């Protein structure tokens, strides 16, 4: 079991998404919990940029 | 807030959310273990936090038997040591309500590895441990050796945290024997016969290993027939004896019955001896035996000891060495 938790302080910018993606590829968590996305809606597109 | 999971590893069937919380329920595909993971982003206001702890606590009470984990930014610290700043901004009341939530929900707060704090203000002076994982006891039993690691800080002023459990591989289990077995008639014969009956080919060490493994199975079976539950065996003998004794008090016993009493008394002595020998040998693992009736408690105790004794980080001449 592996969980990654991150208060990202806004997921709007490309750099932040890239950082999260790097965290996911490096750590390969089962579940990823992000706080403070500062985004009204999250769509499939965004998730796929995070997880691929 | 956002919770994402890997479809190839976990299966999630329920998603729910209420103020500041995102809950997912699912299972790990390989091991089939079910879980509830709660993503928490707590507000700053003390009253709002108190309300949130109340909601989380009722979630905890409703799911006592689950593998439950709270993860996220709790915007709270537990002790003065979890914050460093120029002035003194530690709010005891805030810490008290957070601590009582953790205690009353029976949550395990793992030590943080890699760093002391999880949030660093831009002024380089203020830092606190705002993020954490809070786990149910049950979680720690299902996924043993859980560690909570703070990773490198990146663009955010918070640090990403990883909770992971690693299965420790202690190698094959050793063959253990009880000393008292040799006191039971027939033990030596069965070992000799079984040992020579195994047909294993290969190089010497392999043959030995395989034979030890095979004899382990035979001994287990033999133990069940001969030396398992000594207490009950002793009771049976004692019952028979007292039946004959009480019969002897009113009637005369015939020769066969007298012989039986003698045999029973001899058996009682040898069984008592075996039981004593067994207890002596098992004394060190007595708590394990006792634990059968209260396994959860003893497993909890054990994982607590293991956590406490584990060395996560060593500092050698100002250099920190992790993963030792």
Tab-separated table of C-alpha atoms in Angstrom:
chain	number	residue	atom	x	y	z
A	1	UNK	CA	0.000	0.000	0.000
A	2	UNK	CA	1.330	3.374	-0.922
A	3	UNK	CA	-0.356	6.758	-0.670
A	4	UNK	CA	1.009	10.137	-1.673
A	5	UNK	CA	-0.417	13.245	-0.065
A	6	UNK	CA	0.465	16.749	-1.238
A	7	UNK	CA	-0.819	20.231	-0.538
A	8	UNK	CA	0.063	21.554	-3.952
A	9	UNK	CA	-1.082	25.181	-3.467
A	10	UNK	CA	-2.731	25.523	-6.821
A	11	UNK	CA	-2.725	23.124	-9.725
A	12	UNK	CA	-3.428	25.711	-12.398
A	13	UNK	CA	0.037	26.108	-13.829
A	14	UNK	CA	1.902	23.765	-16.124
A	15	UNK	CA	4.907	23.584	-13.757
A	16	UNK	CA	2.817	22.369	-10.829
A	17	UNK	CA	1.128	19.684	-12.912
A	18	UNK	CA	4.490	18.607	-14.203
A	19	UNK	CA	5.807	18.387	-10.672
A	20	UNK	CA	2.903	16.216	-9.559
A	21	UNK	CA	3.370	14.002	-12.588
A	22	UNK	CA	7.028	13.570	-11.695
A	23	UNK	CA	6.069	12.672	-8.111
A	24	UNK	CA	3.647	10.060	-9.415
A	25	UNK	CA	6.142	8.470	-11.809
A	26	UNK	CA	8.897	8.455	-9.183
A	27	UNK	CA	6.847	7.089	-6.306
A	28	UNK	CA	4.167	5.049	-8.100
A	29	UNK	CA	1.509	5.490	-5.390
A	30	UNK	CA	-1.705	3.455	-5.375
A	31	UNK	CA	-3.637	6.566	-4.385
A	32	UNK	CA	-2.801	10.262	-4.689
A	33	UNK	CA	-4.416	12.826	-2.394
A	34	UNK	CA	-4.031	16.468	-3.382
A	35	UNK	CA	-5.172	19.426	-1.308
A	36	UNK	CA	-5.625	23.033	-2.390
A	37	UNK	CA	-5.950	22.493	-6.113
A	38	UNK	CA	-7.525	25.946	-6.245
A	39	UNK	CA	-9.570	24.789	-9.203
A	40	UNK	CA	-13.330	24.925	-9.592
A	41	UNK	CA	-13.578	21.876	-11.788
A	42	UNK	CA	-11.229	19.028	-12.535
A	43	UNK	CA	-11.662	17.192	-15.831
A	44	UNK	CA	-10.281	14.010	-17.365
A	45	UNK	CA	-7.715	16.052	-19.235
A	46	UNK	CA	-6.192	17.421	-16.063
A	47	UNK	CA	-6.104	14.001	-14.410
A	48	UNK	CA	-4.400	12.498	-17.439
A	49	UNK	CA	-1.703	15.184	-17.290
A	50	UNK	CA	-1.132	14.182	-13.676
A	51	UNK	CA	-1.253	10.439	-14.041
A	52	UNK	CA	-0.887	9.732	-17.759
B	1	UNK	CA	-9.131	18.772	-3.413
B	2	UNK	CA	-8.492	15.842	-5.639
B	3	UNK	CA	-8.052	12.124	-5.097
B	4	UNK	CA	-6.653	10.051	-7.950
B	5	UNK	CA	-5.965	6.317	-7.973
B	6	UNK	CA	-4.359	3.721	-10.150
B	7	UNK	CA	-7.036	1.474	-11.720
B	8	UNK	CA	-4.550	-1.314	-12.277
B	9	UNK	CA	-3.743	-1.550	-8.555
B	10	UNK	CA	-6.881	-0.547	-6.701
B	11	UNK	CA	-10.601	-0.801	-7.288
B	12	UNK	CA	-12.670	2.064	-5.867
B	13	UNK	CA	-16.442	1.729	-5.581
B	14	UNK	CA	-17.661	4.616	-3.468
B	15	UNK	CA	-16.690	8.252	-3.566
B	16	UNK	CA	-18.214	10.743	-1.177
B	17	UNK	CA	-17.393	14.206	0.004
B	18	UNK	CA	-18.448	16.506	2.780
B	19	UNK	CA	-16.982	19.796	4.008
B	20	UNK	CA	-13.180	19.707	3.640
B	21	UNK	CA	-13.156	15.944	3.140
B	22	UNK	CA	-13.034	13.539	0.198
B	23	UNK	CA	-13.599	9.859	0.985
B	24	UNK	CA	-12.915	6.862	-1.232
B	25	UNK	CA	-13.717	3.246	-0.444
B	26	UNK	CA	-12.138	0.424	-2.336
B	27	UNK	CA	-9.793	-2.517	-2.268
B	28	UNK	CA	-6.281	-3.389	-3.293
B	29	UNK	CA	-6.539	-5.780	-6.236
B	30	UNK	CA	-3.642	-8.089	-5.373
B	31	UNK	CA	-4.378	-8.716	-1.713
B	32	UNK	CA	-8.120	-8.020	-1.778
B	33	UNK	CA	-7.771	-5.846	1.327
B	34	UNK	CA	-10.445	-3.178	1.579
B	35	UNK	CA	-9.675	0.393	2.579
B	36	UNK	CA	-11.151	3.806	3.237
B	37	UNK	CA	-8.875	6.712	2.363
B	38	UNK	CA	-9.943	10.137	3.506
B	39	UNK	CA	-8.369	13.161	1.897
B	40	UNK	CA	-8.531	16.041	4.380
B	41	UNK	CA	-7.875	19.736	3.902
B	42	UNK	CA	-8.627	21.437	7.195
B	43	UNK	CA	-9.534	25.127	7.495
B	44	UNK	CA	-7.493	27.522	9.641
B	45	UNK	CA	-10.300	28.640	11.917
B	46	UNK	CA	-10.342	26.774	15.248
B	47	UNK	CA	-14.132	26.495	15.469
B	48	UNK	CA	-14.372	25.168	11.898
B	49	UNK	CA	-11.588	22.710	12.632
B	50	UNK	CA	-13.347	21.491	15.740
B	51	UNK	CA	-16.460	20.832	13.679
B	52	UNK	CA	-14.357	18.981	11.096
B	53	UNK	CA	-12.719	16.775	13.768
B	54	UNK	CA	-16.229	15.953	14.962
B	55	UNK	CA	-17.274	14.834	11.473
B	56	UNK	CA	-14.094	12.815	11.010
B	57	UNK	CA	-14.580	11.201	14.393
B	58	UNK	CA	-18.100	10.077	13.515
B	59	UNK	CA	-16.733	8.665	10.256
B	60	UNK	CA	-14.151	6.795	12.326
B	61	UNK	CA	-16.791	5.454	14.729
B	62	UNK	CA	-18.984	4.262	11.853
B	63	UNK	CA	-16.072	2.371	10.311
B	64	UNK	CA	-14.331	0.887	13.333
B	65	UNK	CA	-13.690	-2.401	11.563
B	66	UNK	CA	-12.213	-0.876	8.400
B	67	UNK	CA	-8.740	-0.085	7.219
B	68	UNK	CA	-9.187	3.632	7.561
B	69	UNK	CA	-6.630	6.334	6.869
B	70	UNK	CA	-6.896	10.099	7.106
B	71	UNK	CA	-4.364	11.880	4.967
B	72	UNK	CA	-3.756	15.472	4.117
B	73	UNK	CA	-3.228	18.953	5.469
B	74	UNK	CA	-4.745	19.173	8.954
B	75	UNK	CA	-3.603	22.762	9.512
B	76	UNK	CA	-2.915	21.788	13.123
B	77	UNK	CA	0.007	20.726	15.204
B	78	UNK	CA	0.065	18.445	18.220
B	79	UNK	CA	2.941	19.829	20.300
B	80	UNK	CA	5.168	22.887	20.543
B	81	UNK	CA	7.951	20.879	18.926
B	82	UNK	CA	5.967	20.620	15.701
B	83	UNK	CA	6.332	24.318	14.989
B	84	UNK	CA	9.281	26.644	14.687
B	85	UNK	CA	8.847	30.362	14.306
B	86	UNK	CA	10.216	33.692	15.408
B	87	UNK	CA	7.447	34.564	17.838
B	88	UNK	CA	5.461	32.153	19.942
B	89	UNK	CA	2.314	31.401	18.022
B	90	UNK	CA	1.538	28.028	19.536
B	91	UNK	CA	-2.140	27.763	20.331
B	92	UNK	CA	-2.663	25.218	23.072
B	93	UNK	CA	-6.419	25.049	22.566
B	94	UNK	CA	-5.945	24.225	18.894
B	95	UNK	CA	-3.508	21.457	19.722
B	96	UNK	CA	-5.739	20.134	22.504
B	97	UNK	CA	-8.778	19.634	20.295
B	98	UNK	CA	-6.624	18.042	17.598
B	99	UNK	CA	-5.017	15.704	20.127
B	100	UNK	CA	-8.299	14.701	21.669
B	101	UNK	CA	-9.684	13.944	18.183
B	102	UNK	CA	-6.674	11.688	17.513
B	103	UNK	CA	-6.897	9.987	20.903
B	104	UNK	CA	-10.642	9.508	20.943
B	105	UNK	CA	-10.665	8.096	17.417
B	106	UNK	CA	-7.791	5.745	18.365
B	107	UNK	CA	-5.636	6.965	15.510
B	108	UNK	CA	-1.979	6.134	15.082
B	109	UNK	CA	0.219	9.112	14.289
B	110	UNK	CA	3.379	7.716	12.729
B	111	UNK	CA	6.670	9.549	13.196
B	112	UNK	CA	7.761	11.622	10.219
B	113	UNK	CA	10.910	10.495	8.441
B	114	UNK	CA	13.203	12.691	6.425
B	115	UNK	CA	12.197	16.051	7.908
B	116	UNK	CA	10.876	17.636	11.064
B	117	UNK	CA	8.302	19.821	9.338
B	118	UNK	CA	6.050	19.666	6.289
B	119	UNK	CA	5.361	23.344	5.705
B	120	UNK	CA	7.937	26.123	5.266
B	121	UNK	CA	6.977	29.760	5.037
B	122	UNK	CA	8.897	31.915	2.582
B	123	UNK	CA	10.613	33.798	5.416
B	124	UNK	CA	12.743	30.689	6.121
B	125	UNK	CA	11.988	31.086	9.826
B	126	UNK	CA	8.507	29.679	10.256
B	127	UNK	CA	7.908	26.017	9.716
B	128	UNK	CA	5.406	23.460	11.040
B	129	UNK	CA	4.234	19.917	10.685
B	130	UNK	CA	0.802	20.541	9.211
B	131	UNK	CA	0.495	17.506	6.959
B	132	UNK	CA	0.321	13.931	8.128
B	133	UNK	CA	-1.252	10.517	7.838
B	134	UNK	CA	-3.452	9.314	10.680
B	135	UNK	CA	-4.137	5.609	10.651
B	136	UNK	CA	-6.429	3.138	12.312
B	137	UNK	CA	-4.803	0.376	14.314
B	138	UNK	CA	-6.390	-2.050	11.869
B	139	UNK	CA	-4.596	-0.322	8.986
B	140	UNK	CA	-1.239	-0.843	10.698
B	141	UNK	CA	-2.058	-4.525	11.135
B	142	UNK	CA	-3.128	-5.011	7.525
B	143	UNK	CA	-0.168	-3.137	6.081
B	144	UNK	CA	2.621	-3.666	8.522
B	145	UNK	CA	5.767	-1.628	8.812
B	146	UNK	CA	4.094	1.518	7.538
B	147	UNK	CA	6.414	4.490	7.283
B	148	UNK	CA	5.590	8.108	6.599
B	149	UNK	CA	8.229	9.887	4.582
B	150	UNK	CA	8.551	13.571	3.751
B	151	UNK	CA	9.915	14.079	0.255
B	152	UNK	CA	11.815	17.013	-1.233
B	153	UNK	CA	10.071	20.358	-1.270
B	154	UNK	CA	9.246	21.678	-4.697
B	155	UNK	CA	7.132	24.532	-5.968
B	156	UNK	CA	4.632	24.434	-3.117
B	157	UNK	CA	5.477	25.594	0.390
B	158	UNK	CA	4.228	22.197	1.590
B	159	UNK	CA	6.211	18.999	1.308
B	160	UNK	CA	4.734	15.908	-0.414
B	161	UNK	CA	4.272	12.999	2.002
B	162	UNK	CA	4.377	9.320	1.197
B	163	UNK	CA	2.859	6.579	3.310
B	164	UNK	CA	4.144	3.196	2.340
B	165	UNK	CA	4.283	-0.234	3.840
B	166	UNK	CA	6.950	-2.672	3.029
B	167	UNK	CA	6.669	-6.368	3.454
B	168	UNK	CA	9.762	-7.485	5.237
B	169	UNK	CA	11.147	-10.696	3.914
B	170	UNK	CA	12.721	-12.690	6.679
B	171	UNK	CA	13.471	-15.651	4.426
B	172	UNK	CA	12.070	-19.157	4.870
B	173	UNK	CA	10.637	-19.923	8.285
B	174	UNK	CA	12.944	-22.043	10.394
B	175	UNK	CA	12.105	-25.568	11.486
B	176	UNK	CA	11.343	-25.507	15.183
B	177	UNK	CA	10.981	-28.490	17.444
B	178	UNK	CA	9.722	-28.867	20.966
B	179	UNK	CA	12.135	-30.555	23.334
B	180	UNK	CA	9.346	-32.562	24.934
B	181	UNK	CA	8.586	-34.385	21.691
B	182	UNK	CA	11.503	-36.706	22.346
B	183	UNK	CA	9.835	-37.747	25.626
B	184	UNK	CA	6.794	-39.062	23.775
B	185	UNK	CA	7.199	-42.725	22.892
B	186	UNK	CA	7.439	-43.318	19.159
B	187	UNK	CA	8.826	-39.903	18.293
B	188	UNK	CA	12.313	-41.101	17.396
B	189	UNK	CA	10.895	-43.892	15.235
B	190	UNK	CA	8.564	-41.669	13.261
B	191	UNK	CA	11.331	-39.162	12.550
B	192	UNK	CA	13.700	-41.914	11.432
B	193	UNK	CA	11.124	-43.616	9.208
B	194	UNK	CA	9.855	-40.376	7.657
B	195	UNK	CA	13.334	-38.959	7.116
B	196	UNK	CA	14.516	-41.960	5.124
B	197	UNK	CA	11.241	-42.172	3.196
B	198	UNK	CA	11.719	-38.788	1.514
B	199	UNK	CA	13.007	-39.158	-1.994
B	200	UNK	CA	14.856	-35.965	-2.845
B	201	UNK	CA	17.572	-35.642	-5.451
B	202	UNK	CA	20.076	-32.907	-6.017
B	203	UNK	CA	23.083	-31.479	-4.301
B	204	UNK	CA	23.529	-32.066	-0.577
B	205	UNK	CA	22.365	-28.732	0.830
B	206	UNK	CA	19.254	-28.791	-1.348
B	207	UNK	CA	18.357	-32.312	-0.211
B	208	UNK	CA	18.792	-31.259	3.425
B	209	UNK	CA	16.651	-28.152	2.962
B	210	UNK	CA	13.872	-30.063	1.218
B	211	UNK	CA	13.919	-32.860	3.781
B	212	UNK	CA	13.709	-30.376	6.645
B	213	UNK	CA	10.771	-28.753	4.917
B	214	UNK	CA	9.035	-32.098	4.377
B	215	UNK	CA	9.617	-33.285	7.928
B	216	UNK	CA	8.196	-30.023	9.212
B	217	UNK	CA	4.831	-30.957	7.721
B	218	UNK	CA	4.964	-34.464	9.235
B	219	UNK	CA	5.941	-33.130	12.642
B	220	UNK	CA	3.114	-30.632	12.557
B	221	UNK	CA	0.652	-33.443	11.975
B	222	UNK	CA	2.273	-35.605	14.604
B	223	UNK	CA	2.184	-32.748	17.107
B	224	UNK	CA	-1.541	-32.372	16.542
B	225	UNK	CA	-2.111	-36.041	17.324
B	226	UNK	CA	0.191	-36.325	20.308
B	227	UNK	CA	1.083	-33.110	22.041
B	228	UNK	CA	-1.539	-30.567	21.044
B	229	UNK	CA	-3.792	-29.200	23.789
B	230	UNK	CA	-2.062	-30.804	26.746
B	231	UNK	CA	-4.534	-29.205	29.105
B	232	UNK	CA	-7.385	-31.238	27.647
B	233	UNK	CA	-5.338	-34.426	27.601
B	234	UNK	CA	-4.515	-33.974	31.283
B	235	UNK	CA	-8.160	-33.300	32.116
B	236	UNK	CA	-9.256	-36.510	30.392
B	237	UNK	CA	-6.755	-38.584	32.360
B	238	UNK	CA	-7.729	-36.892	35.624
B	239	UNK	CA	-11.426	-37.499	34.925
B	240	UNK	CA	-10.851	-41.176	34.276
B	241	UNK	CA	-8.777	-41.452	37.418
B	242	UNK	CA	-11.307	-39.794	39.667
B	243	UNK	CA	-14.066	-41.986	38.203
B	244	UNK	CA	-12.096	-45.074	39.168
B	245	UNK	CA	-11.179	-43.538	42.517
B	246	UNK	CA	-14.768	-42.852	43.464
B	247	UNK	CA	-15.726	-46.321	42.311
B	248	UNK	CA	-12.974	-47.716	44.539
B	249	UNK	CA	-14.331	-45.835	47.516
B	250	UNK	CA	-17.572	-47.805	47.523
B	251	UNK	CA	-16.727	-51.024	45.681
B	252	UNK	CA	-13.665	-53.194	45.339
B	253	UNK	CA	-11.851	-52.647	42.050
B	254	UNK	CA	-10.940	-55.672	39.992
B	255	UNK	CA	-7.395	-56.328	38.893
B	256	UNK	CA	-7.787	-54.731	35.477
B	257	UNK	CA	-9.117	-51.559	37.049
B	258	UNK	CA	-6.260	-51.417	39.523
B	259	UNK	CA	-3.834	-51.781	36.626
B	260	UNK	CA	-5.668	-49.023	34.778
B	261	UNK	CA	-5.325	-46.690	37.756
B	262	UNK	CA	-1.607	-47.359	37.875
B	263	UNK	CA	-1.292	-46.741	34.125
B	264	UNK	CA	-3.339	-43.572	34.342
B	265	UNK	CA	-1.249	-42.240	37.181
B	266	UNK	CA	1.910	-42.926	35.217
B	267	UNK	CA	0.409	-41.224	32.178
B	268	UNK	CA	-0.589	-38.237	34.286
B	269	UNK	CA	2.970	-37.840	35.443
B	270	UNK	CA	4.485	-38.074	31.991
B	271	UNK	CA	1.899	-35.701	30.504
B	272	UNK	CA	2.538	-33.202	33.297
B	273	UNK	CA	6.217	-33.447	32.632
B	274	UNK	CA	5.692	-32.825	28.905
B	275	UNK	CA	3.431	-29.902	29.648
B	276	UNK	CA	5.974	-28.378	32.012
B	277	UNK	CA	8.746	-28.820	29.475
B	278	UNK	CA	6.593	-27.217	26.803
B	279	UNK	CA	5.740	-24.254	29.011
B	280	UNK	CA	9.364	-23.861	29.874
B	281	UNK	CA	10.351	-23.747	26.241
B	282	UNK	CA	7.493	-21.492	25.273
B	283	UNK	CA	7.939	-19.146	28.217
B	284	UNK	CA	9.598	-16.582	26.027
B	285	UNK	CA	6.701	-16.589	23.625
B	286	UNK	CA	4.106	-16.812	26.324
B	287	UNK	CA	2.501	-13.595	25.278
B	288	UNK	CA	2.009	-15.083	21.835
B	289	UNK	CA	0.145	-18.026	23.315
B	290	UNK	CA	-1.953	-15.742	25.466
B	291	UNK	CA	-2.404	-13.592	22.416
B	292	UNK	CA	-4.563	-16.234	20.775
B	293	UNK	CA	-7.485	-14.947	22.774
B	294	UNK	CA	-6.703	-11.311	22.080
B	295	UNK	CA	-4.800	-11.284	18.841
B	296	UNK	CA	-5.594	-7.750	17.754
B	297	UNK	CA	-4.312	-6.285	20.964
B	298	UNK	CA	-1.080	-8.224	20.888
B	299	UNK	CA	-0.501	-7.547	17.222
B	300	UNK	CA	-1.020	-3.866	17.935
B	301	UNK	CA	1.467	-4.078	20.762
B	302	UNK	CA	3.923	-5.840	18.520
B	303	UNK	CA	3.671	-3.368	15.671
B	304	UNK	CA	3.996	-0.538	18.176
B	305	UNK	CA	7.206	-2.064	19.540
B	306	UNK	CA	8.500	-2.592	16.044
B	307	UNK	CA	7.740	0.999	15.098
B	308	UNK	CA	9.421	2.280	18.219
B	309	UNK	CA	12.498	0.137	17.749
B	310	UNK	CA	12.898	0.744	14.041
B	311	UNK	CA	15.765	3.029	13.116
B	312	UNK	CA	14.598	5.232	10.265
B	313	UNK	CA	17.435	7.684	10.150
B	314	UNK	CA	20.974	7.895	11.483
B	315	UNK	CA	23.020	11.044	11.744
B	316	UNK	CA	26.750	10.516	11.219
B	317	UNK	CA	28.885	13.631	11.485
B	318	UNK	CA	26.052	15.892	10.322
B	319	UNK	CA	25.252	13.575	7.426
B	320	UNK	CA	21.849	11.967	7.604
B	321	UNK	CA	21.647	8.407	6.402
B	322	UNK	CA	18.191	7.100	5.600
B	323	UNK	CA	16.820	3.714	4.749
B	324	UNK	CA	19.134	1.782	7.008
